[in-house]
Amino acid sequence: MFDKIIRENQFKTKCVIVIYLLIFVLIGLLVDIVRINAQSLSGGFYSLLTLQQFPLVTLLMLGIAGAVVLFTISRFKQILLSGSEYKEILKGKESNAQEREMSRILDELVGVANLSFRPKLFLMEAPFMNAFASGWSADNSLIAVTTTLVRNLTREELKAVMAHELSHIRHGDIRLTLMVGVLSNIMLLVVNYAVYLFLGNSRERGANLARTILLVLQFVLPLLTLVLQMFLSRSREYMADSGAAYLMGDSEPMIRALQKISGNYAQSDFSQSDTNPTRSALYIFSASELFSTHPSIENRIQALLRQ
């Protein structure tokens, strides 16, 4: 049952990535059609795709995206943990009983999952209950949990949360989320500026049509990007919840943990407490209701109860 859910959600996330890449290349080609002042839209696409005309902007966009991804990969830990006091819990160098217990829990989960790697473990000082996972590969992955989460959950509930985050790493969706975030920002930036490029009245019909499409995308793409991000993030949360229940052999600890975390945010949204927006989509729980990247707690619990 769990393996089937994981396979289905992995397929969905791959579909989203393909859609992003297709949109990404389409925008680059449209800008290139304006740049070469193509007589027709179809003719412009043909000449660019067959390399009769060099797709300069398209390749530049791909190059910039690659450079930004590489920068994010090399600096993701500093980017995501900035704005908070945090401590890495090193195995064998724990300073107190709480840290030793967290380290043991992670070792247990790594053993149950039969993994060949052990993510880095961080304890982050924060007044709210939350956790996230990140990394580009198993070798540089990390799990971060807040001090308030550790203080307010039982051992089994904390283990379920850490199993949820470990599942994100096992499923590879943290890499997908990082890639989508980079592509989204570059796409929106290019579309916003592309319609103002190559201004003039002597444009051919194909170039003018390409510019019109870019103008429409300027308004449509932000909404489409939001919908795709919501679909991807909600899918990955259901998948990680299922993965946590699978590793625990029981869905009840995950359900209780979600209830306690949502109850914590019911007292305050903590919007002023967390000064780092880059990790909001990675958290196990999102306080925002409108256009939230996370499914509701009620739906997540219902999904766990059905498994």
PDB file of C-alpha atoms in Angstrom:
ATOM      1  CA  MET A   1       0.000   0.000   0.000  1.00  0.00           C
ATOM      2  CA  PHE A   2       2.689   2.469   1.041  1.00  0.00           C
ATOM      3  CA  ASP A   3       4.967   1.514  -1.844  1.00  0.00           C
ATOM      4  CA  LYS A   4       2.105   2.112  -4.287  1.00  0.00           C
ATOM      5  CA  ILE A   5       1.415   5.589  -2.836  1.00  0.00           C
ATOM      6  CA  ILE A   6       5.098   6.479  -3.059  1.00  0.00           C
ATOM      7  CA  ARG A   7       5.299   5.342  -6.705  1.00  0.00           C
ATOM      8  CA  GLU A   8       2.192   7.317  -7.645  1.00  0.00           C
ATOM      9  CA  ASN A   9       3.401  10.511  -5.985  1.00  0.00           C
ATOM     10  CA  GLN A  10       6.884  10.191  -7.460  1.00  0.00           C
ATOM     11  CA  PHE A  11       5.272   9.972 -10.907  1.00  0.00           C
ATOM     12  CA  LYS A  12       3.221  13.114 -10.188  1.00  0.00           C
ATOM     13  CA  THR A  13       6.281  15.097  -9.092  1.00  0.00           C
ATOM     14  CA  LYS A  14       8.182  14.048 -12.223  1.00  0.00           C
ATOM     15  CA  CYS A  15       5.245  15.229 -14.351  1.00  0.00           C
ATOM     16  CA  VAL A  16       5.390  18.634 -12.670  1.00  0.00           C
ATOM     17  CA  ILE A  17       9.118  18.939 -13.371  1.00  0.00           C
ATOM     18  CA  VAL A  18       8.555  18.089 -17.052  1.00  0.00           C
ATOM     19  CA  ILE A  19       5.843  20.768 -17.262  1.00  0.00           C
ATOM     20  CA  TYR A  20       8.185  23.335 -15.687  1.00  0.00           C
ATOM     21  CA  LEU A  21      10.990  22.523 -18.103  1.00  0.00           C
ATOM     22  CA  LEU A  22       8.664  22.722 -21.112  1.00  0.00           C
ATOM     23  CA  ILE A  23       7.353  26.135 -19.994  1.00  0.00           C
ATOM     24  CA  PHE A  24      10.908  27.241 -19.284  1.00  0.00           C
ATOM     25  CA  VAL A  25      12.116  26.347 -22.780  1.00  0.00           C
ATOM     26  CA  LEU A  26       8.966  27.796 -24.378  1.00  0.00           C
ATOM     27  CA  ILE A  27       9.614  31.194 -22.770  1.00  0.00           C
ATOM     28  CA  GLY A  28      13.194  31.168 -23.988  1.00  0.00           C
ATOM     29  CA  LEU A  29      12.137  30.306 -27.532  1.00  0.00           C
ATOM     30  CA  LEU A  30       9.463  33.036 -27.555  1.00  0.00           C
ATOM     31  CA  VAL A  31      12.012  35.643 -26.498  1.00  0.00           C
ATOM     32  CA  ASP A  32      14.375  34.331 -29.167  1.00  0.00           C
ATOM     33  CA  ILE A  33      11.608  34.654 -31.780  1.00  0.00           C
ATOM     34  CA  VAL A  34      11.219  38.324 -30.843  1.00  0.00           C
ATOM     35  CA  ARG A  35      15.006  38.737 -30.913  1.00  0.00           C
ATOM     36  CA  ILE A  36      15.411  37.303 -34.439  1.00  0.00           C
ATOM     37  CA  ASN A  37      12.281  39.173 -35.618  1.00  0.00           C
ATOM     38  CA  ALA A  38      10.739  36.023 -37.129  1.00  0.00           C
ATOM     39  CA  GLN A  39       8.220  36.476 -39.912  1.00  0.00           C
ATOM     40  CA  SER A  40       5.960  33.758 -38.504  1.00  0.00           C
ATOM     41  CA  LEU A  41       5.653  32.046 -35.147  1.00  0.00           C
ATOM     42  CA  SER A  42       5.910  28.512 -36.565  1.00  0.00           C
ATOM     43  CA  GLY A  43       8.821  29.503 -38.775  1.00  0.00           C
ATOM     44  CA  GLY A  44      10.603  31.004 -35.794  1.00  0.00           C
ATOM     45  CA  PHE A  45      10.177  27.852 -33.734  1.00  0.00           C
ATOM     46  CA  TYR A  46      11.396  25.711 -36.642  1.00  0.00           C
ATOM     47  CA  SER A  47      14.501  27.783 -37.318  1.00  0.00           C
ATOM     48  CA  LEU A  48      15.447  27.842 -33.621  1.00  0.00           C
ATOM     49  CA  LEU A  49      14.792  24.160 -32.939  1.00  0.00           C
ATOM     50  CA  THR A  50      16.715  23.103 -36.059  1.00  0.00           C
ATOM     51  CA  LEU A  51      19.527  25.534 -35.098  1.00  0.00           C
ATOM     52  CA  GLN A  52      19.199  27.492 -38.337  1.00  0.00           C
ATOM     53  CA  GLN A  53      19.004  30.393 -35.904  1.00  0.00           C
ATOM     54  CA  PHE A  54      20.998  30.154 -32.671  1.00  0.00           C
ATOM     55  CA  PRO A  55      18.610  30.008 -29.619  1.00  0.00           C
ATOM     56  CA  LEU A  56      20.721  32.443 -27.614  1.00  0.00           C
ATOM     57  CA  VAL A  57      18.176  33.475 -24.952  1.00  0.00           C
ATOM     58  CA  THR A  58      16.965  29.915 -24.411  1.00  0.00           C
ATOM     59  CA  LEU A  59      20.490  28.666 -23.786  1.00  0.00           C
ATOM     60  CA  LEU A  60      21.281  31.675 -21.595  1.00  0.00           C
ATOM     61  CA  MET A  61      18.218  30.917 -19.464  1.00  0.00           C
ATOM     62  CA  LEU A  62      19.287  27.291 -19.098  1.00  0.00           C
ATOM     63  CA  GLY A  63      22.815  28.405 -18.193  1.00  0.00           C
ATOM     64  CA  ILE A  64      21.610  30.893 -15.579  1.00  0.00           C
ATOM     65  CA  ALA A  65      19.259  28.326 -14.083  1.00  0.00           C
ATOM     66  CA  GLY A  66      22.111  25.833 -13.852  1.00  0.00           C
ATOM     67  CA  ALA A  67      24.380  28.381 -12.187  1.00  0.00           C
ATOM     68  CA  VAL A  68      21.712  29.346  -9.644  1.00  0.00           C
ATOM     69  CA  VAL A  69      21.008  25.686  -8.870  1.00  0.00           C
ATOM     70  CA  LEU A  70      24.720  25.019  -8.329  1.00  0.00           C
ATOM     71  CA  PHE A  71      25.006  28.050  -6.027  1.00  0.00           C
ATOM     72  CA  THR A  72      21.953  26.933  -4.062  1.00  0.00           C
ATOM     73  CA  ILE A  73      23.311  23.391  -3.748  1.00  0.00           C
ATOM     74  CA  SER A  74      26.631  24.634  -2.372  1.00  0.00           C
ATOM     75  CA  ARG A  75      25.009  27.067   0.102  1.00  0.00           C
ATOM     76  CA  PHE A  76      21.671  25.450   0.959  1.00  0.00           C
ATOM     77  CA  LYS A  77      22.510  24.821   4.633  1.00  0.00           C
ATOM     78  CA  GLN A  78      23.475  28.450   5.287  1.00  0.00           C
ATOM     79  CA  ILE A  79      20.489  29.725   3.290  1.00  0.00           C
ATOM     80  CA  LEU A  80      17.896  27.606   5.090  1.00  0.00           C
ATOM     81  CA  LEU A  81      19.272  27.884   8.627  1.00  0.00           C
ATOM     82  CA  SER A  82      20.086  31.596   8.521  1.00  0.00           C
ATOM     83  CA  GLY A  83      18.075  33.840  10.814  1.00  0.00           C
ATOM     84  CA  SER A  84      17.998  31.309  13.649  1.00  0.00           C
ATOM     85  CA  GLU A  85      20.315  29.984  16.299  1.00  0.00           C
ATOM     86  CA  TYR A  86      21.039  26.381  15.526  1.00  0.00           C
ATOM     87  CA  LYS A  87      23.330  23.559  16.549  1.00  0.00           C
ATOM     88  CA  GLU A  88      24.446  20.466  14.696  1.00  0.00           C
ATOM     89  CA  ILE A  89      24.053  17.343  16.808  1.00  0.00           C
ATOM     90  CA  LEU A  90      27.118  15.263  16.030  1.00  0.00           C
ATOM     91  CA  LYS A  91      26.942  11.554  16.688  1.00  0.00           C
ATOM     92  CA  GLY A  92      29.096  10.657  19.695  1.00  0.00           C
ATOM     93  CA  LYS A  93      29.505  14.322  20.651  1.00  0.00           C
ATOM     94  CA  GLU A  94      26.030  15.049  22.070  1.00  0.00           C
ATOM     95  CA  SER A  95      26.161  17.426  25.039  1.00  0.00           C
ATOM     96  CA  ASN A  96      23.026  16.321  26.939  1.00  0.00           C
ATOM     97  CA  ALA A  97      20.383  13.602  27.286  1.00  0.00           C
ATOM     98  CA  GLN A  98      17.997  15.331  24.870  1.00  0.00           C
ATOM     99  CA  GLU A  99      20.575  15.403  22.105  1.00  0.00           C
ATOM    100  CA  ARG A 100      21.577  11.791  22.754  1.00  0.00           C
ATOM    101  CA  GLU A 101      17.921  10.736  22.500  1.00  0.00           C
ATOM    102  CA  MET A 102      17.484  12.596  19.184  1.00  0.00           C
ATOM    103  CA  SER A 103      20.627  10.949  17.853  1.00  0.00           C
ATOM    104  CA  ARG A 104      19.386   7.499  18.900  1.00  0.00           C
ATOM    105  CA  ILE A 105      16.030   8.110  17.215  1.00  0.00           C
ATOM    106  CA  LEU A 106      17.728   9.025  13.950  1.00  0.00           C
ATOM    107  CA  ASP A 107      19.952   5.941  14.166  1.00  0.00           C
ATOM    108  CA  GLU A 108      16.867   3.757  14.703  1.00  0.00           C
ATOM    109  CA  LEU A 109      15.126   5.226  11.657  1.00  0.00           C
ATOM    110  CA  VAL A 110      18.220   4.871   9.476  1.00  0.00           C
ATOM    111  CA  GLY A 111      18.404   1.238  10.556  1.00  0.00           C
ATOM    112  CA  VAL A 112      14.722   0.522   9.876  1.00  0.00           C
ATOM    113  CA  ALA A 113      14.992   2.152   6.456  1.00  0.00           C
ATOM    114  CA  ASN A 114      18.217   0.213   5.796  1.00  0.00           C
ATOM    115  CA  LEU A 115      19.959   3.331   4.538  1.00  0.00           C
ATOM    116  CA  SER A 116      23.623   3.618   3.635  1.00  0.00           C
ATOM    117  CA  PHE A 117      23.731   7.251   4.787  1.00  0.00           C
ATOM    118  CA  ARG A 118      22.898   9.253   7.900  1.00  0.00           C
ATOM    119  CA  PRO A 119      21.578  12.807   7.389  1.00  0.00           C
ATOM    120  CA  LYS A 120      23.039  15.602   9.452  1.00  0.00           C
ATOM    121  CA  LEU A 121      20.838  16.516  12.411  1.00  0.00           C
ATOM    122  CA  PHE A 122      20.230  20.102  13.543  1.00  0.00           C
ATOM    123  CA  LEU A 123      18.390  21.550  16.523  1.00  0.00           C
ATOM    124  CA  MET A 124      17.025  25.004  15.711  1.00  0.00           C
ATOM    125  CA  GLU A 125      16.050  27.521  18.388  1.00  0.00           C
ATOM    126  CA  ALA A 126      12.466  28.646  17.678  1.00  0.00           C
ATOM    127  CA  PRO A 127       9.253  29.347  19.646  1.00  0.00           C
ATOM    128  CA  PHE A 128       7.134  27.220  17.275  1.00  0.00           C
ATOM    129  CA  MET A 129       6.817  23.497  16.596  1.00  0.00           C
ATOM    130  CA  ASN A 130       8.133  22.586  13.169  1.00  0.00           C
ATOM    131  CA  ALA A 131      10.764  20.649  11.229  1.00  0.00           C
ATOM    132  CA  PHE A 132      12.178  20.407   7.723  1.00  0.00           C
ATOM    133  CA  ALA A 133      14.587  18.408   5.588  1.00  0.00           C
ATOM    134  CA  SER A 134      16.846  19.607   2.817  1.00  0.00           C
ATOM    135  CA  GLY A 135      19.795  18.654   0.665  1.00  0.00           C
ATOM    136  CA  TRP A 136      20.601  17.823  -2.923  1.00  0.00           C
ATOM    137  CA  SER A 137      21.717  14.249  -2.323  1.00  0.00           C
ATOM    138  CA  ALA A 138      21.826  11.680   0.439  1.00  0.00           C
ATOM    139  CA  ASP A 139      25.429  12.613   1.217  1.00  0.00           C
ATOM    140  CA  ASN A 140      24.688  16.260   2.061  1.00  0.00           C
ATOM    141  CA  SER A 141      21.136  15.906   3.399  1.00  0.00           C
ATOM    142  CA  LEU A 142      19.994  17.340   6.708  1.00  0.00           C
ATOM    143  CA  ILE A 143      17.061  17.222   9.111  1.00  0.00           C
ATOM    144  CA  ALA A 144      16.296  20.232  11.310  1.00  0.00           C
ATOM    145  CA  VAL A 145      13.807  20.273  14.189  1.00  0.00           C
ATOM    146  CA  THR A 146      12.896  23.168  16.454  1.00  0.00           C
ATOM    147  CA  THR A 147      13.526  23.219  20.185  1.00  0.00           C
ATOM    148  CA  THR A 148       9.814  23.767  20.895  1.00  0.00           C
ATOM    149  CA  LEU A 149       8.920  20.680  18.858  1.00  0.00           C
ATOM    150  CA  VAL A 150      11.352  18.503  20.808  1.00  0.00           C
ATOM    151  CA  ARG A 151      10.072  19.775  24.167  1.00  0.00           C
ATOM    152  CA  ASN A 152       6.378  19.185  23.412  1.00  0.00           C
ATOM    153  CA  LEU A 153       6.289  15.823  21.634  1.00  0.00           C
ATOM    154  CA  THR A 154       6.613  12.360  23.076  1.00  0.00           C
ATOM    155  CA  ARG A 155       9.463  10.161  21.898  1.00  0.00           C
ATOM    156  CA  GLU A 156       7.248   8.289  19.428  1.00  0.00           C
ATOM    157  CA  GLU A 157       5.743  11.513  18.069  1.00  0.00           C
ATOM    158  CA  LEU A 158       9.192  13.066  17.622  1.00  0.00           C
ATOM    159  CA  LYS A 159      10.339   9.888  15.919  1.00  0.00           C
ATOM    160  CA  ALA A 160       7.363  10.110  13.546  1.00  0.00           C
ATOM    161  CA  VAL A 161       8.248  13.712  12.626  1.00  0.00           C
ATOM    162  CA  MET A 162      11.875  12.755  12.004  1.00  0.00           C
ATOM    163  CA  ALA A 163      10.652   9.769   9.960  1.00  0.00           C
ATOM    164  CA  HIS A 164       8.539  12.195   7.905  1.00  0.00           C
ATOM    165  CA  GLU A 165      11.597  14.338   7.172  1.00  0.00           C
ATOM    166  CA  LEU A 166      13.770  11.307   6.472  1.00  0.00           C
ATOM    167  CA  SER A 167      11.109  10.165   3.999  1.00  0.00           C
ATOM    168  CA  HIS A 168      11.447  13.456   2.118  1.00  0.00           C
ATOM    169  CA  ILE A 169      15.142  12.666   1.707  1.00  0.00           C
ATOM    170  CA  ARG A 170      14.526   9.024   0.750  1.00  0.00           C
ATOM    171  CA  HIS A 171      11.952  10.007  -1.867  1.00  0.00           C
ATOM    172  CA  GLY A 172      14.238  12.633  -3.415  1.00  0.00           C
ATOM    173  CA  ASP A 173      11.518  15.291  -3.397  1.00  0.00           C
ATOM    174  CA  ILE A 174      13.695  17.869  -1.606  1.00  0.00           C
ATOM    175  CA  ARG A 175      15.795  17.983  -4.776  1.00  0.00           C
ATOM    176  CA  LEU A 176      12.668  18.426  -6.886  1.00  0.00           C
ATOM    177  CA  THR A 177      11.380  21.238  -4.654  1.00  0.00           C
ATOM    178  CA  LEU A 178      14.696  23.064  -4.881  1.00  0.00           C
ATOM    179  CA  MET A 179      14.731  22.775  -8.667  1.00  0.00           C
ATOM    180  CA  VAL A 180      11.140  23.971  -9.006  1.00  0.00           C
ATOM    181  CA  GLY A 181      11.826  26.994  -6.791  1.00  0.00           C
ATOM    182  CA  VAL A 182      14.783  28.047  -8.928  1.00  0.00           C
ATOM    183  CA  LEU A 183      12.965  27.543 -12.239  1.00  0.00           C
ATOM    184  CA  SER A 184       9.880  29.416 -11.020  1.00  0.00           C
ATOM    185  CA  ASN A 185      11.826  32.515 -10.007  1.00  0.00           C
ATOM    186  CA  ILE A 186      13.833  32.643 -13.241  1.00  0.00           C
ATOM    187  CA  MET A 187      10.741  32.076 -15.415  1.00  0.00           C
ATOM    188  CA  LEU A 188       8.796  34.877 -13.759  1.00  0.00           C
ATOM    189  CA  LEU A 189      11.767  37.234 -13.957  1.00  0.00           C
ATOM    190  CA  VAL A 190      12.327  36.566 -17.663  1.00  0.00           C
ATOM    191  CA  VAL A 191       8.635  36.927 -18.558  1.00  0.00           C
ATOM    192  CA  ASN A 192       8.362  40.210 -16.654  1.00  0.00           C
ATOM    193  CA  TYR A 193      11.252  41.738 -18.592  1.00  0.00           C
ATOM    194  CA  ALA A 194      10.917  39.974 -21.951  1.00  0.00           C
ATOM    195  CA  VAL A 195       7.883  41.991 -23.100  1.00  0.00           C
ATOM    196  CA  TYR A 196       9.921  45.196 -22.808  1.00  0.00           C
ATOM    197  CA  LEU A 197      12.819  43.906 -24.898  1.00  0.00           C
ATOM    198  CA  PHE A 198      13.368  44.839 -28.522  1.00  0.00           C
ATOM    199  CA  LEU A 199      10.845  47.686 -28.472  1.00  0.00           C
ATOM    200  CA  GLY A 200       9.909  49.195 -31.839  1.00  0.00           C
ATOM    201  CA  ASN A 201       7.187  49.223 -34.450  1.00  0.00           C
ATOM    202  CA  SER A 202       9.076  47.417 -37.215  1.00  0.00           C
ATOM    203  CA  ARG A 203       8.475  43.933 -35.882  1.00  0.00           C
ATOM    204  CA  GLU A 204       7.466  41.072 -38.146  1.00  0.00           C
ATOM    205  CA  ARG A 205       4.144  39.293 -37.554  1.00  0.00           C
ATOM    206  CA  GLY A 206       5.753  36.259 -35.873  1.00  0.00           C
ATOM    207  CA  ALA A 207       7.803  38.410 -33.490  1.00  0.00           C
ATOM    208  CA  ASN A 208       4.758  40.500 -32.536  1.00  0.00           C
ATOM    209  CA  LEU A 209       2.716  37.358 -31.886  1.00  0.00           C
ATOM    210  CA  ALA A 210       5.501  35.948 -29.683  1.00  0.00           C
ATOM    211  CA  ARG A 211       5.578  39.203 -27.714  1.00  0.00           C
ATOM    212  CA  THR A 212       1.783  39.056 -27.279  1.00  0.00           C
ATOM    213  CA  ILE A 213       2.038  35.513 -25.897  1.00  0.00           C
ATOM    214  CA  LEU A 214       4.741  36.669 -23.475  1.00  0.00           C
ATOM    215  CA  LEU A 215       2.473  39.529 -22.383  1.00  0.00           C
ATOM    216  CA  VAL A 216      -0.328  37.045 -21.648  1.00  0.00           C
ATOM    217  CA  LEU A 217       2.104  34.773 -19.808  1.00  0.00           C
ATOM    218  CA  GLN A 218       3.069  37.710 -17.635  1.00  0.00           C
ATOM    219  CA  PHE A 219      -0.361  37.442 -16.025  1.00  0.00           C
ATOM    220  CA  VAL A 220      -1.072  33.711 -16.421  1.00  0.00           C
ATOM    221  CA  LEU A 221       2.288  32.250 -15.379  1.00  0.00           C
ATOM    222  CA  PRO A 222       2.282  33.434 -11.732  1.00  0.00           C
ATOM    223  CA  LEU A 223      -1.054  31.687 -11.182  1.00  0.00           C
ATOM    224  CA  LEU A 224       0.090  28.550 -13.029  1.00  0.00           C
ATOM    225  CA  THR A 225       3.333  28.500 -11.036  1.00  0.00           C
ATOM    226  CA  LEU A 226       1.405  28.778  -7.775  1.00  0.00           C
ATOM    227  CA  VAL A 227      -0.931  25.930  -8.763  1.00  0.00           C
ATOM    228  CA  LEU A 228       1.987  23.677  -9.748  1.00  0.00           C
ATOM    229  CA  GLN A 229       3.891  24.471  -6.552  1.00  0.00           C
ATOM    230  CA  MET A 230       0.803  23.701  -4.486  1.00  0.00           C
ATOM    231  CA  PHE A 231       0.300  20.422  -6.340  1.00  0.00           C
ATOM    232  CA  LEU A 232       3.934  19.410  -5.920  1.00  0.00           C
ATOM    233  CA  SER A 233       4.224  20.400  -2.251  1.00  0.00           C
ATOM    234  CA  ARG A 234       0.911  18.858  -1.229  1.00  0.00           C
ATOM    235  CA  SER A 235       1.795  15.663  -3.042  1.00  0.00           C
ATOM    236  CA  ARG A 236       5.170  15.466  -1.301  1.00  0.00           C
ATOM    237  CA  GLU A 237       3.597  16.005   2.143  1.00  0.00           C
ATOM    238  CA  TYR A 238       1.146  13.150   1.659  1.00  0.00           C
ATOM    239  CA  MET A 239       4.022  10.996   0.436  1.00  0.00           C
ATOM    240  CA  ALA A 240       6.218  11.844   3.441  1.00  0.00           C
ATOM    241  CA  ASP A 241       3.335  11.225   5.869  1.00  0.00           C
ATOM    242  CA  SER A 242       2.892   7.790   4.310  1.00  0.00           C
ATOM    243  CA  GLY A 243       6.631   7.190   4.500  1.00  0.00           C
ATOM    244  CA  ALA A 244       6.666   8.090   8.194  1.00  0.00           C
ATOM    245  CA  ALA A 245       3.803   5.713   8.962  1.00  0.00           C
ATOM    246  CA  TYR A 246       5.594   3.019   6.955  1.00  0.00           C
ATOM    247  CA  LEU A 247       8.850   3.425   8.910  1.00  0.00           C
ATOM    248  CA  MET A 248       7.031   3.578  12.236  1.00  0.00           C
ATOM    249  CA  GLY A 249       4.784   0.641  11.418  1.00  0.00           C
ATOM    250  CA  ASP A 250       1.913   2.723  12.760  1.00  0.00           C
ATOM    251  CA  SER A 251       0.179   5.927  11.627  1.00  0.00           C
ATOM    252  CA  GLU A 252      -0.975   7.014  15.104  1.00  0.00           C
ATOM    253  CA  PRO A 253       2.284   8.767  16.209  1.00  0.00           C
ATOM    254  CA  MET A 254       2.261  10.854  13.014  1.00  0.00           C
ATOM    255  CA  ILE A 255      -1.390  11.771  13.532  1.00  0.00           C
ATOM    256  CA  ARG A 256      -0.795  12.854  17.136  1.00  0.00           C
ATOM    257  CA  ALA A 257       2.265  14.878  16.119  1.00  0.00           C
ATOM    258  CA  LEU A 258       0.324  16.716  13.390  1.00  0.00           C
ATOM    259  CA  GLN A 259      -2.481  17.491  15.842  1.00  0.00           C
ATOM    260  CA  LYS A 260      -0.059  18.918  18.403  1.00  0.00           C
ATOM    261  CA  ILE A 261       1.824  20.978  15.813  1.00  0.00           C
ATOM    262  CA  SER A 262      -1.371  22.471  14.357  1.00  0.00           C
ATOM    263  CA  GLY A 263      -2.588  23.165  17.888  1.00  0.00           C
ATOM    264  CA  ASN A 264       0.609  25.060  18.571  1.00  0.00           C
ATOM    265  CA  TYR A 265       0.026  27.258  15.514  1.00  0.00           C
ATOM    266  CA  ALA A 266      -3.613  27.775  16.484  1.00  0.00           C
ATOM    267  CA  GLN A 267      -2.298  29.844  19.400  1.00  0.00           C
ATOM    268  CA  SER A 268      -0.179  32.033  17.096  1.00  0.00           C
ATOM    269  CA  ASP A 269       0.819  31.979  13.414  1.00  0.00           C
ATOM    270  CA  PHE A 270       4.403  32.889  14.443  1.00  0.00           C
ATOM    271  CA  SER A 271       4.699  35.002  11.280  1.00  0.00           C
ATOM    272  CA  GLN A 272       6.921  37.482  13.098  1.00  0.00           C
ATOM    273  CA  SER A 273       9.033  34.780  14.754  1.00  0.00           C
ATOM    274  CA  ASP A 274      10.416  33.108  11.631  1.00  0.00           C
ATOM    275  CA  THR A 275      12.482  35.596   9.626  1.00  0.00           C
ATOM    276  CA  ASN A 276      13.599  33.134   6.944  1.00  0.00           C
ATOM    277  CA  PRO A 277      10.931  32.678   4.209  1.00  0.00           C
ATOM    278  CA  THR A 278      13.097  30.298   2.159  1.00  0.00           C
ATOM    279  CA  ARG A 279      12.225  27.325   4.375  1.00  0.00           C
ATOM    280  CA  SER A 280       8.467  27.940   4.679  1.00  0.00           C
ATOM    281  CA  ALA A 281       7.581  25.496   1.876  1.00  0.00           C
ATOM    282  CA  LEU A 282       9.869  22.858   3.417  1.00  0.00           C
ATOM    283  CA  TYR A 283       8.292  22.826   6.864  1.00  0.00           C
ATOM    284  CA  ILE A 284       6.205  19.861   7.964  1.00  0.00           C
ATOM    285  CA  PHE A 285       3.379  22.316   8.704  1.00  0.00           C
ATOM    286  CA  SER A 286       2.334  25.617   7.127  1.00  0.00           C
ATOM    287  CA  ALA A 287       0.181  28.043   9.117  1.00  0.00           C
ATOM    288  CA  SER A 288      -1.205  29.892   6.098  1.00  0.00           C
ATOM    289  CA  GLU A 289      -4.600  28.720   4.834  1.00  0.00           C
ATOM    290  CA  LEU A 290      -5.081  30.677   1.593  1.00  0.00           C
ATOM    291  CA  PHE A 291      -3.050  29.214  -1.289  1.00  0.00           C
ATOM    292  CA  SER A 292      -1.122  27.060   1.175  1.00  0.00           C
ATOM    293  CA  THR A 293       1.543  24.785  -0.275  1.00  0.00           C
ATOM    294  CA  HIS A 294       0.530  22.183   2.329  1.00  0.00           C
ATOM    295  CA  PRO A 295      -2.658  20.121   2.512  1.00  0.00           C
ATOM    296  CA  SER A 296      -4.851  20.720   5.532  1.00  0.00           C
ATOM    297  CA  ILE A 297      -4.142  18.788   8.718  1.00  0.00           C
ATOM    298  CA  GLU A 298      -7.624  17.270   8.495  1.00  0.00           C
ATOM    299  CA  ASN A 299      -6.949  15.878   5.007  1.00  0.00           C
ATOM    300  CA  ARG A 300      -3.536  14.572   6.020  1.00  0.00           C
ATOM    301  CA  ILE A 301      -5.005  12.781   9.022  1.00  0.00           C
ATOM    302  CA  GLN A 302      -7.812  11.317   6.907  1.00  0.00           C
ATOM    303  CA  ALA A 303      -5.243  10.017   4.433  1.00  0.00           C
ATOM    304  CA  LEU A 304      -3.251   8.409   7.261  1.00  0.00           C
ATOM    305  CA  LEU A 305      -6.376   6.823   8.743  1.00  0.00           C
ATOM    306  CA  ARG A 306      -7.204   5.192   5.402  1.00  0.00           C
ATOM    307  CA  GLN A 307      -3.817   3.459   5.227  1.00  0.00           C
TER     308      GLN A 307
END
